Short mmCIF file of C-alpha atoms and ligand atoms in Angstrom, two decimals:
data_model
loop_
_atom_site.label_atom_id
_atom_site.label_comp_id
_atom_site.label_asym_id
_atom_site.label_seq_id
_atom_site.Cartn_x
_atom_site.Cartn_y
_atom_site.Cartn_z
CA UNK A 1 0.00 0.00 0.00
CA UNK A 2 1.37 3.36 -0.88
CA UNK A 3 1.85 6.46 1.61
CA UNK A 4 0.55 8.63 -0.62
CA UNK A 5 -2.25 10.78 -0.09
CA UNK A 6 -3.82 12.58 -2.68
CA UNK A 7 -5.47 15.44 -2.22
CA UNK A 8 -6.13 17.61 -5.20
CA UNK A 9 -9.00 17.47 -7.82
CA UNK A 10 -9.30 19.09 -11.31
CA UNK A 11 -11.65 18.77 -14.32
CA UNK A 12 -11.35 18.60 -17.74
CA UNK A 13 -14.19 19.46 -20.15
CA UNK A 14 -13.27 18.29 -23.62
CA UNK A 15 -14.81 20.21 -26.72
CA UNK A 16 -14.09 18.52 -30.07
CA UNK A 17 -14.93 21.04 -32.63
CA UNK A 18 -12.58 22.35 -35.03
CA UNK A 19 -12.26 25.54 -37.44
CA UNK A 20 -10.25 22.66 -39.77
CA UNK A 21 -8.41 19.55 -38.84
CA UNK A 22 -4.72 20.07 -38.90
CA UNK A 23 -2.66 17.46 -40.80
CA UNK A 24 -0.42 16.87 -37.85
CA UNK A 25 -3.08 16.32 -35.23
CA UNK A 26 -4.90 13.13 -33.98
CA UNK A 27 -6.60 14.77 -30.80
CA UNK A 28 -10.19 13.92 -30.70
CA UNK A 29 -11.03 17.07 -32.57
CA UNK A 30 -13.69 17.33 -36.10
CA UNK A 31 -14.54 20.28 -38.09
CA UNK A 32 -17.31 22.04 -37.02
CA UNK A 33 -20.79 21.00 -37.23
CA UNK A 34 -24.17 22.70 -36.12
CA UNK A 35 -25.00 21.80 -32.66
CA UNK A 36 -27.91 22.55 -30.17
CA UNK A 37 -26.58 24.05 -26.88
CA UNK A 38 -29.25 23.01 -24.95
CA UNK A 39 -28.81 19.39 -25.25
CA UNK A 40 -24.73 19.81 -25.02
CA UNK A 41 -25.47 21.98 -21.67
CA UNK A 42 -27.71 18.91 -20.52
CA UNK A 43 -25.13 16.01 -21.28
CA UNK A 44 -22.23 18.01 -19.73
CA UNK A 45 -24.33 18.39 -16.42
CA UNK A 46 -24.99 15.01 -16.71
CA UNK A 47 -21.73 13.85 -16.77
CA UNK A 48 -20.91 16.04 -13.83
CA UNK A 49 -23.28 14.70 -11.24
CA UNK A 50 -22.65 11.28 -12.10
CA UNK A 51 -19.05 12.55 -11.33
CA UNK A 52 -20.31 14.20 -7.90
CA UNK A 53 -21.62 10.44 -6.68
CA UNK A 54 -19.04 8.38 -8.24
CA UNK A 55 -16.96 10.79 -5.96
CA UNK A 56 -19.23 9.51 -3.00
CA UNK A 57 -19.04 5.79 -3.97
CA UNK A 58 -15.09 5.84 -3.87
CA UNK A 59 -15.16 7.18 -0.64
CA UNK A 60 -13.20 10.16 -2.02
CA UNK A 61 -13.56 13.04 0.56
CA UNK A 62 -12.99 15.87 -1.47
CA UNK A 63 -15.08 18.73 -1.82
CA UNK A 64 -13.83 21.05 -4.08
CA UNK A 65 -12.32 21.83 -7.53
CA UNK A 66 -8.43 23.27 -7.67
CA UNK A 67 -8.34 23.47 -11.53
CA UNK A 68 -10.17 23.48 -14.64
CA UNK A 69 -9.27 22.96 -18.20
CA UNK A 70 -10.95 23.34 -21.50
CA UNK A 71 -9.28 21.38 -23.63
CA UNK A 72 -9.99 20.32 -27.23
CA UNK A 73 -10.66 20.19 -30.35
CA UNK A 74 -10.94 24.04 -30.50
CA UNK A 75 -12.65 25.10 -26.93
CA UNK A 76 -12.44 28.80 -27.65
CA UNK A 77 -15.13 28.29 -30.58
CA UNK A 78 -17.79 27.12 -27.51
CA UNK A 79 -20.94 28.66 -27.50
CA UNK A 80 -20.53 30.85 -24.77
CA UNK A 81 -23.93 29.51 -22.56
CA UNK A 82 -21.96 26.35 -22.86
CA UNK A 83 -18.55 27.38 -21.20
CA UNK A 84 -20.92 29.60 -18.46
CA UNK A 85 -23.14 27.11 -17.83
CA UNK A 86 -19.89 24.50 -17.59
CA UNK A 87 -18.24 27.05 -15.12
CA UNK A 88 -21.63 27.28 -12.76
CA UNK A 89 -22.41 23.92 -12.71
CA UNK A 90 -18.96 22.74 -11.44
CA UNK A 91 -18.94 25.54 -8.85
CA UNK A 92 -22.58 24.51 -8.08
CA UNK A 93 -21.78 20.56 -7.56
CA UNK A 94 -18.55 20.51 -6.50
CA UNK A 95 -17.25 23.99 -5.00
CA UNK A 96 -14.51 25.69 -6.41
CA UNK A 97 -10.87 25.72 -4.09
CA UNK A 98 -10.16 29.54 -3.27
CA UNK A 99 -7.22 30.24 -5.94
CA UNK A 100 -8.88 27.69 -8.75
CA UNK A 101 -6.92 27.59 -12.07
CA UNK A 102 -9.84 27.99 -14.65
CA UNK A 103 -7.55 27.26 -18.12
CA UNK A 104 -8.94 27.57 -21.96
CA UNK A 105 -7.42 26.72 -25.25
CA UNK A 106 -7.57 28.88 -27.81
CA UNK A 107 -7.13 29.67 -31.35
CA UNK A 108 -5.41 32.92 -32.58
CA UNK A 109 -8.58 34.57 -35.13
CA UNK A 110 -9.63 37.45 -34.62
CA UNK A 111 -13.56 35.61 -34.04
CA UNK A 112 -11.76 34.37 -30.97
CA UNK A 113 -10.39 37.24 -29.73
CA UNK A 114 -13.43 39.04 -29.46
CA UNK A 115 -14.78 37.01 -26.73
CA UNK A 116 -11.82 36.98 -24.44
CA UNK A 117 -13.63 39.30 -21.94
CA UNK A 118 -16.58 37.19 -21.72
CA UNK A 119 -14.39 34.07 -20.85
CA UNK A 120 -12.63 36.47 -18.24
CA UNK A 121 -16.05 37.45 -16.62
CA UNK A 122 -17.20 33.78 -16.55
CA UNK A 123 -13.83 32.76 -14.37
CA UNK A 124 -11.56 31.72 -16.91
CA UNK A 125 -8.24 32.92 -15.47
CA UNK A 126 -5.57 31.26 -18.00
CA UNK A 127 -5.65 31.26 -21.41
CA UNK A 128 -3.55 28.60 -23.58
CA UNK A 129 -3.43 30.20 -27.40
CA UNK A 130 -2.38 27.95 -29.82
CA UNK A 131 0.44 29.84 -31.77
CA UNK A 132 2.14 26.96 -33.10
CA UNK A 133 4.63 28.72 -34.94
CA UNK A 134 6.37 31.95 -35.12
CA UNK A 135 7.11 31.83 -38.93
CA UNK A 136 3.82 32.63 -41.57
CA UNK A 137 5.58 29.42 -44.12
CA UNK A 138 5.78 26.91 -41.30
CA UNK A 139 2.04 27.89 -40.55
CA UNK A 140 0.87 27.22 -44.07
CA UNK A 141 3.21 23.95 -43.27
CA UNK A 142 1.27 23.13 -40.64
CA UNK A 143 -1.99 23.86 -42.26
CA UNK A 144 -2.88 26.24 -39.66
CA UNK A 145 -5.60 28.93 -40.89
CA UNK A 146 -4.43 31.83 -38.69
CA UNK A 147 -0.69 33.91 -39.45
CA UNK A 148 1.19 35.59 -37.76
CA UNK A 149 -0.39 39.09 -37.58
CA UNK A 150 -3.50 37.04 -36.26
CA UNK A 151 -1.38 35.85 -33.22
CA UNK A 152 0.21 38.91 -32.70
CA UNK A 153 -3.30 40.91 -32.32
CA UNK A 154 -4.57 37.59 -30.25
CA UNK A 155 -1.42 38.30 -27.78
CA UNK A 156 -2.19 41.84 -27.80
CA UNK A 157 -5.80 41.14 -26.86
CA UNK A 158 -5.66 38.45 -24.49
CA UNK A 159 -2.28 40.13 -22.69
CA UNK A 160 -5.41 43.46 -22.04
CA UNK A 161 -7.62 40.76 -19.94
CA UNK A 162 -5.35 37.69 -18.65
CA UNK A 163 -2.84 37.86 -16.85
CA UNK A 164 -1.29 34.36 -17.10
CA UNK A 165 -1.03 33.42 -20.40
CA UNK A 166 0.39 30.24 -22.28
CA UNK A 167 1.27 29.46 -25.91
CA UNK A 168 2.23 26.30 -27.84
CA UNK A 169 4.59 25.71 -30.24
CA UNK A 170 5.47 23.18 -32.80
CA UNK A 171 8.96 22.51 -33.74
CA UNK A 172 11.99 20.72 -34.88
CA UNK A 173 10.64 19.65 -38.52
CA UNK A 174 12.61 18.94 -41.50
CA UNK A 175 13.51 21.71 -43.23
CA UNK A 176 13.55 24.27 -40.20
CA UNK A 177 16.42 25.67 -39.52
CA UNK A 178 17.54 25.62 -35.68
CA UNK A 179 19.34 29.23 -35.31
CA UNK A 180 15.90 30.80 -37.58
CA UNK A 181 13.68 29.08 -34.83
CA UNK A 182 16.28 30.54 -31.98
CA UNK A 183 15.91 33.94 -33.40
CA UNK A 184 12.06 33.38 -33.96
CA UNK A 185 11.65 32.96 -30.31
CA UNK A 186 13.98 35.32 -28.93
CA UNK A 187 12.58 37.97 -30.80
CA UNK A 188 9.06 36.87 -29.86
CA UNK A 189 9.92 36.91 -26.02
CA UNK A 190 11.21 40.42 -26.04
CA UNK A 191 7.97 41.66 -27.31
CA UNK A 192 5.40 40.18 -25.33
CA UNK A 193 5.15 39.26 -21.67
CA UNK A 194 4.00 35.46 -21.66
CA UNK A 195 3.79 33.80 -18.16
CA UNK A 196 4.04 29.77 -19.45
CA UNK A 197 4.85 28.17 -23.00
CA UNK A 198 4.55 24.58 -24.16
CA UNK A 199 7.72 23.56 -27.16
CA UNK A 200 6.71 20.09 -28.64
CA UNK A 201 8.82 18.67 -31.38
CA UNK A 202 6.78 17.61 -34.18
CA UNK A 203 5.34 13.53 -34.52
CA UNK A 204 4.19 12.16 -36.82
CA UNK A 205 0.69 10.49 -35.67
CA UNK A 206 -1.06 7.42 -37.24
CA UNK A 207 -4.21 8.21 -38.55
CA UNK A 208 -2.99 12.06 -39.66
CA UNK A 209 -2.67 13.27 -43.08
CA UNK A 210 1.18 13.56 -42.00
CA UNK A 211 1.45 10.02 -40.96
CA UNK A 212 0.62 9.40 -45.13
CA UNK A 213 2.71 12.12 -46.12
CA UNK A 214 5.39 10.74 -44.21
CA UNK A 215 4.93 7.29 -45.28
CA UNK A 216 5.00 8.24 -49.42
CA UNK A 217 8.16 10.13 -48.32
CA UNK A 218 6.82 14.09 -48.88
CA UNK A 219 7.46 14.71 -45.18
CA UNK A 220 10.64 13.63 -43.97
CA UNK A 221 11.96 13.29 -40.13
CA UNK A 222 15.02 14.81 -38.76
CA UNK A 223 17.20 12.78 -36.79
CA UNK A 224 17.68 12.54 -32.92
CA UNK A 225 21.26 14.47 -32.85
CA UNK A 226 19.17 17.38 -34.68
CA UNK A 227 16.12 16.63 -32.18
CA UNK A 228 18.38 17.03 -29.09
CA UNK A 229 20.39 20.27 -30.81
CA UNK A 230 17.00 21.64 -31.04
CA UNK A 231 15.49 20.86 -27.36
CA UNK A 232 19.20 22.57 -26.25
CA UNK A 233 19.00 25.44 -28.05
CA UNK A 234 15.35 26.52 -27.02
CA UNK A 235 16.11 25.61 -23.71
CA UNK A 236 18.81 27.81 -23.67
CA UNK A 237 16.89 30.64 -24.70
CA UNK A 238 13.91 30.14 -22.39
CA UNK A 239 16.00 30.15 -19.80
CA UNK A 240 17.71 33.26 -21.05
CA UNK A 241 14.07 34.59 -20.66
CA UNK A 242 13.57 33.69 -17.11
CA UNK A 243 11.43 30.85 -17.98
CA UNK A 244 11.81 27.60 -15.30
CA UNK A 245 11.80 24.08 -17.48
CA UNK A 246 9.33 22.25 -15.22
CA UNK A 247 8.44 19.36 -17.12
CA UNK A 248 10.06 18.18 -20.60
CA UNK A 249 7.92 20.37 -23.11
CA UNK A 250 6.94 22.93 -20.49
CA UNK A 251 8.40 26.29 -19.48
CA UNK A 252 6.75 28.59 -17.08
CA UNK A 253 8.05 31.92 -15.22
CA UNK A 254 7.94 31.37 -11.25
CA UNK A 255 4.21 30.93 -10.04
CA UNK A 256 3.22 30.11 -12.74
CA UNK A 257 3.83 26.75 -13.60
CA UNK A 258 0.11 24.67 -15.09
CA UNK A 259 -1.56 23.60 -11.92
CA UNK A 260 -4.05 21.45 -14.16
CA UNK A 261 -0.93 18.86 -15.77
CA UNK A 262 0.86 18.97 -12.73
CA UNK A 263 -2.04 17.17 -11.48
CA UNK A 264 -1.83 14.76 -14.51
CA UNK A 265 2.04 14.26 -14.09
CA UNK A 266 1.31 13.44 -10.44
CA UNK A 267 -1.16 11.34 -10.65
CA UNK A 268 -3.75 12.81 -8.37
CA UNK A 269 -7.81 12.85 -9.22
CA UNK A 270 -9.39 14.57 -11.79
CA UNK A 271 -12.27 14.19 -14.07
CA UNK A 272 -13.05 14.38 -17.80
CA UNK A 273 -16.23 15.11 -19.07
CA UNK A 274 -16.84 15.73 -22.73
CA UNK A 275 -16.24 13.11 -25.94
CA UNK A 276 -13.26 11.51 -25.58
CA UNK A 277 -11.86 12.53 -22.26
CA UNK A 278 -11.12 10.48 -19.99
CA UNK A 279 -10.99 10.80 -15.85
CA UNK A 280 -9.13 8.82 -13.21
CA UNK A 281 -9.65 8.65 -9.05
CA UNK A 282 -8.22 7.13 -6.68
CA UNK A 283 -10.80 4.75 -5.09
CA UNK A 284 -10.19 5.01 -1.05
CA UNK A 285 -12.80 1.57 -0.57
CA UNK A 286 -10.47 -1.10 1.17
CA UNK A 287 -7.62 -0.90 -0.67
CA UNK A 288 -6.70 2.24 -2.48
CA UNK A 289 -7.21 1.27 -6.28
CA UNK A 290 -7.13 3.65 -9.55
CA UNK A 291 -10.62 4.25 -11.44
CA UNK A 292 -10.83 5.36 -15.29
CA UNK A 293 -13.58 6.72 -16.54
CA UNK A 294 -13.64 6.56 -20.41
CA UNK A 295 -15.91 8.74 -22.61
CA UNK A 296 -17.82 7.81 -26.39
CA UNK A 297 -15.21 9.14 -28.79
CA UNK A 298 -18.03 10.33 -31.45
CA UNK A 299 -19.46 13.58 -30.26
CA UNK A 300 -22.96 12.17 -31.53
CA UNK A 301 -22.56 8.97 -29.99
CA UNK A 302 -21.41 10.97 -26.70
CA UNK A 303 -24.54 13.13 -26.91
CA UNK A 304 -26.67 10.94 -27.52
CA UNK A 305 -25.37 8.42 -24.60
CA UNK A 306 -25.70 11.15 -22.00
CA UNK A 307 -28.73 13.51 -22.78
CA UNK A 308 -31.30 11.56 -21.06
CA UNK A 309 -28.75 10.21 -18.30
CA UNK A 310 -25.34 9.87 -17.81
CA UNK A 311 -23.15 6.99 -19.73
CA UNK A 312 -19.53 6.61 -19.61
CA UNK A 313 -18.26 3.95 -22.61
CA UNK A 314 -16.12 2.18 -19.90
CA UNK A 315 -15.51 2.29 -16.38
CA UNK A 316 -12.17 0.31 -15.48
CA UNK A 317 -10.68 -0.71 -12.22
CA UNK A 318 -7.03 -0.26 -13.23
CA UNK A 319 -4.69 -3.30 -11.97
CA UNK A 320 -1.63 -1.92 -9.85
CA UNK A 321 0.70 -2.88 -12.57
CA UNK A 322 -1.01 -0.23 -15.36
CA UNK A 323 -1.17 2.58 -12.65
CA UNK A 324 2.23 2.12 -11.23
CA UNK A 325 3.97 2.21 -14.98
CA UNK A 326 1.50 5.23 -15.50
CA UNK A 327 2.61 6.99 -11.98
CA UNK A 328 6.34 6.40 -12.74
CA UNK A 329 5.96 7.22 -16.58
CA UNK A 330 3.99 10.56 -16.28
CA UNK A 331 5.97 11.36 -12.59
CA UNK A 332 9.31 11.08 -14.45
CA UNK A 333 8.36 14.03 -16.86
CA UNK A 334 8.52 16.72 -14.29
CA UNK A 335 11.93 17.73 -13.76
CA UNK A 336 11.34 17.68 -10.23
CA UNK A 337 11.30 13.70 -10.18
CA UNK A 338 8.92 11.55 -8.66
CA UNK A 339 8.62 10.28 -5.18
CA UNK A 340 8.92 6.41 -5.44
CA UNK A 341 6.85 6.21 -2.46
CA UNK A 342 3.65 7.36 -4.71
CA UNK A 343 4.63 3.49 -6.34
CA UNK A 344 2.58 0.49 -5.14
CA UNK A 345 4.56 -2.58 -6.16
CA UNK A 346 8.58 -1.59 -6.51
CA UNK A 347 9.06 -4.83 -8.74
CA UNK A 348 8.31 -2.67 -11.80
CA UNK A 349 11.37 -1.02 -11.47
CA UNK A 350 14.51 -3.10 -12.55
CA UNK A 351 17.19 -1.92 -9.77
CA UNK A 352 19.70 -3.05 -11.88
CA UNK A 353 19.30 -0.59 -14.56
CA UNK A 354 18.59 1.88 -12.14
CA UNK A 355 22.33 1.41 -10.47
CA UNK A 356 23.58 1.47 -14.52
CA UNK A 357 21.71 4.54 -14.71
CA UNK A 358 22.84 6.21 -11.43
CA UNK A 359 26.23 5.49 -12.56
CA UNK A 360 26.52 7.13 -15.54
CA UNK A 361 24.92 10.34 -14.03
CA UNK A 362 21.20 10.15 -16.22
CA UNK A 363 18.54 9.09 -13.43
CA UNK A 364 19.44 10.41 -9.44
CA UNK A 365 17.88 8.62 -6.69
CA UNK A 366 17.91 10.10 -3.36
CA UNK A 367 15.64 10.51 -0.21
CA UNK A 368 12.15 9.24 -2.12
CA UNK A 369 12.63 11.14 -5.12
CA UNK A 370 14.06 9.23 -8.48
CA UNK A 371 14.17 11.95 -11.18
CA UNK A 372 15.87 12.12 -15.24
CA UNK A 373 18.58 14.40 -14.85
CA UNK A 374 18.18 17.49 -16.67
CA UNK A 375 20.78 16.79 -19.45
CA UNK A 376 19.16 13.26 -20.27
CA UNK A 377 15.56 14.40 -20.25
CA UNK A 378 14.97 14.11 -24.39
CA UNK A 379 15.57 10.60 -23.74
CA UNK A 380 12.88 9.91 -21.83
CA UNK A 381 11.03 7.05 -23.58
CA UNK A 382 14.34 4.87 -24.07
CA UNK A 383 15.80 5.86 -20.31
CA UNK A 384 11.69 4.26 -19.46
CA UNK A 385 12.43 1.55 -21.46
CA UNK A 386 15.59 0.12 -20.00
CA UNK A 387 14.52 1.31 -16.18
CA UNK A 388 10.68 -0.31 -16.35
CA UNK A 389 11.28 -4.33 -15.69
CA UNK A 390 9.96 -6.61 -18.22
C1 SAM B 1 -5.34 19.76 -28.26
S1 SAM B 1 -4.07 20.44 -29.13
C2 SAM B 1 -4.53 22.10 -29.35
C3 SAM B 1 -5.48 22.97 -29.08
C4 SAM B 1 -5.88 24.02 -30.09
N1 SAM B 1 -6.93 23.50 -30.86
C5 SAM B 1 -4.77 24.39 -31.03
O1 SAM B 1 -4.66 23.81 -32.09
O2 SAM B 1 -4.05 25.32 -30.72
C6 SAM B 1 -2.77 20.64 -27.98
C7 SAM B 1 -1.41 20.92 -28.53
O3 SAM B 1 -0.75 19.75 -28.92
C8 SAM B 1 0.26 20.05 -29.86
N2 SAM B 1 0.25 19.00 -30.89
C9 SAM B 1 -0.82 18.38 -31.42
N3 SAM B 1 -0.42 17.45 -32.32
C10 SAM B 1 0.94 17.48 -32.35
C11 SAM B 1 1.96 16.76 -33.07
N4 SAM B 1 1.66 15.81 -33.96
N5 SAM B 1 3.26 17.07 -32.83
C12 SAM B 1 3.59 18.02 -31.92
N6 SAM B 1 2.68 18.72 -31.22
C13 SAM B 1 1.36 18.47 -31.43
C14 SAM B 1 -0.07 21.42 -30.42
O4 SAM B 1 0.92 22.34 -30.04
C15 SAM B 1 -1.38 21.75 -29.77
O5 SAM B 1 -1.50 23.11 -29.44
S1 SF4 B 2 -4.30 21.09 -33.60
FE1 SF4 B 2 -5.96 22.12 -32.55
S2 SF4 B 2 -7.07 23.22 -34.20
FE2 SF4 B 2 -5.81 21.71 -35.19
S3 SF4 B 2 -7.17 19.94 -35.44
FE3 SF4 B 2 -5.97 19.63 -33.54
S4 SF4 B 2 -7.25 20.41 -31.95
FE4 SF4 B 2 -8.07 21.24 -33.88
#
């Protein structure tokens, strides 16, 4: 039995409509289609107090909400009765933890922008904009619809009304050249006063049009000597900007790190309402086991599932093997390590590798916490690999 008590609770509301779908991305997301807010309003509620009493079953004593997140898909295109009602409910059912992190993704169009005050007077307190690049031929790459004038008026907007604000980038692609995408960024972060951003290098997903691109040979990969060169280089430069690497994509200035997927990384409780998303407890009846809640995919099937009453597509009691790899997989992200204690059954670590990999200076293991030095952290998956026993 673990000594670890959890003690924090977020939500996720998942929204899986899309201006376009971009050829990189295989997120539950589909292009828009006409919807009535009513009956979206009724399945989300839904969802939430079956939430509330699964809550109750588990024996899970807490009471209130520390984050939110709209995630998506594209959640800034909600109907707006839909995020308010959302925002109410949750407060309404569950409470709402004094300093809650209330988090939206957004597009940069100027659509959007417009109704960043109204997302500011419902509670939304962080907003996530989805640059993706800082370079107008790498967004036509990506098959993004917005440029770079459109993000720049976005940042100028949202940086009026929020005051912690993300973006995300995509990066290291063939073709892009590593000192352009250092000057892109440093010239970006001297003009505007972000508080968090999220870097991921680009991969290629099955299922994307990239992933057939890729495979008839029009998009090529770079190597992982160029991947690492890279993660270096915009390290460098973030940190030149004040901004703390917290986990391996993430950069935030102090305070403001993302309180919602810290909460992932650490495996505490949250759930996911919404096609697609997915939520996960920790049951406290007899012994402490993890609960997933899995969502319909389809956004019809999901609506039609949980107008009249709420239906999640599976409900799984996860064995101690699944969520100790998943504790020790997601923990080893943050760059402040994991405490091993937080693992139930030790035996999925091989100690061997561990000593191989406390010798040569890429894993340290000290008082509870095992974390991937800094240096080693682009690695990751293989330094998983070889530690996780098989
Ligand atoms: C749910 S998506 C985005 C939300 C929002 N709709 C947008 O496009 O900005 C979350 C983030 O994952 C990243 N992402 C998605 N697919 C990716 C891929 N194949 N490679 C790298 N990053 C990816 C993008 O930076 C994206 O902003
Ligand atoms: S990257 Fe964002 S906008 Fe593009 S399809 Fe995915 S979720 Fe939608």
């Amino acid at each position: 039995m673990n000594k670890y008590n959890q003690n924090l609770l977020s939500l996720y509301v998942h929204w899986p409509y899309c201006e376009s779908k971009c050829p990189y991305c295989d997120f539950n997301s589909h292009v828009n289609e006409k919807i009535n807010v009513n009956d979206w309003i009724q399945s989300y509620k839904n969802q939430l107090l079956a939430m509330k009493e699964e809550l109750i079953e588990n024996n899970i004593n807490l009471k209130h909400l520390d984050t939110i997140f709209f995630g998506g898909g594209t959640p800034s295109l909600m109907p707006l009765k839909i995020v308010e009602s959302i925002i109410d409910l949750s407060k309404e059912i569950f409470g709402f933890e004094k300093d809650i992190e209330i988090t939206l993704e957004a597009n940069p169009s100027s659509y959007e922008s417009k109704k960043f005050i109204k997302f500011k007077q419902m509670g939304i307190n962080r907003l996530s904009i989805g640059a993706q690049s800082l370079n107008n031929n790498h967004l036509k790459f990506l098959g993004r619809l917005h440029n770079i004038k459109d993000i720049k008026i976005a940042l100028n907007d949202a940086s009026e009304i929020f005051e912690n604000i993300s973006i995300d980038l995509i990066y290291a692609f063939y073709g892009q050249k590593i000192h352009d995408w250092a000057n892109e960024l440093e010239s970006f972060l001297s003009t505007y006063n972000l508080q968090h951003l999220s870097l991921y290098q680009l991969t290629i997903e099955e299922g994307t049009k990239f992933f057939k691109d890729h495979k008839n040979g029009i998009i090529k990969l770079i190597d992982d000597n160029k991947a690492a060169e890279f993660y270096n280089i915009s390290n460098k430069v973030l940190s030149d900007f004040r901004f703390v690497k917290y986990e391996i994509s993430n950069y935030a200035k102090i305070g403001f790190k993302c309180k919602h997927n810290l909460n992932y990384w650490k495996s505490e409780n949250w759930i996911g309402v919404g096609p697609g998303a997915y939520g996960r407890l920790w049951s406290l009846n007899k012994n402490k086991y993890r609960v997933e809640y899995q969502n319909y995919k389809n956004p019809k099937t999901w609506l039609s599932k949980n107008l009249l009453q709420p239906k999640f597509e599976k409900i799984t009691k996860l064995n101690t093997y699944v969520s100790d790899i998943d504790t020790l997989t997601m923990g080893l992200r943050l760059y402040e390590g994991l405490e091993i204690s937080k693992i139930n059954n030790l035996s999925i670590i091989n100690f061997r590798s561990l000593k191989e990999l406390q010798k040569q200076n890429i894993v340290s293991f000290k008082d509870d916490i095992l974390k991937v030095n800094k240096n080693h952290m682009i690695k990751l998956n293989s330094i998983l690999d070889y530690l996780i026993s098989h």
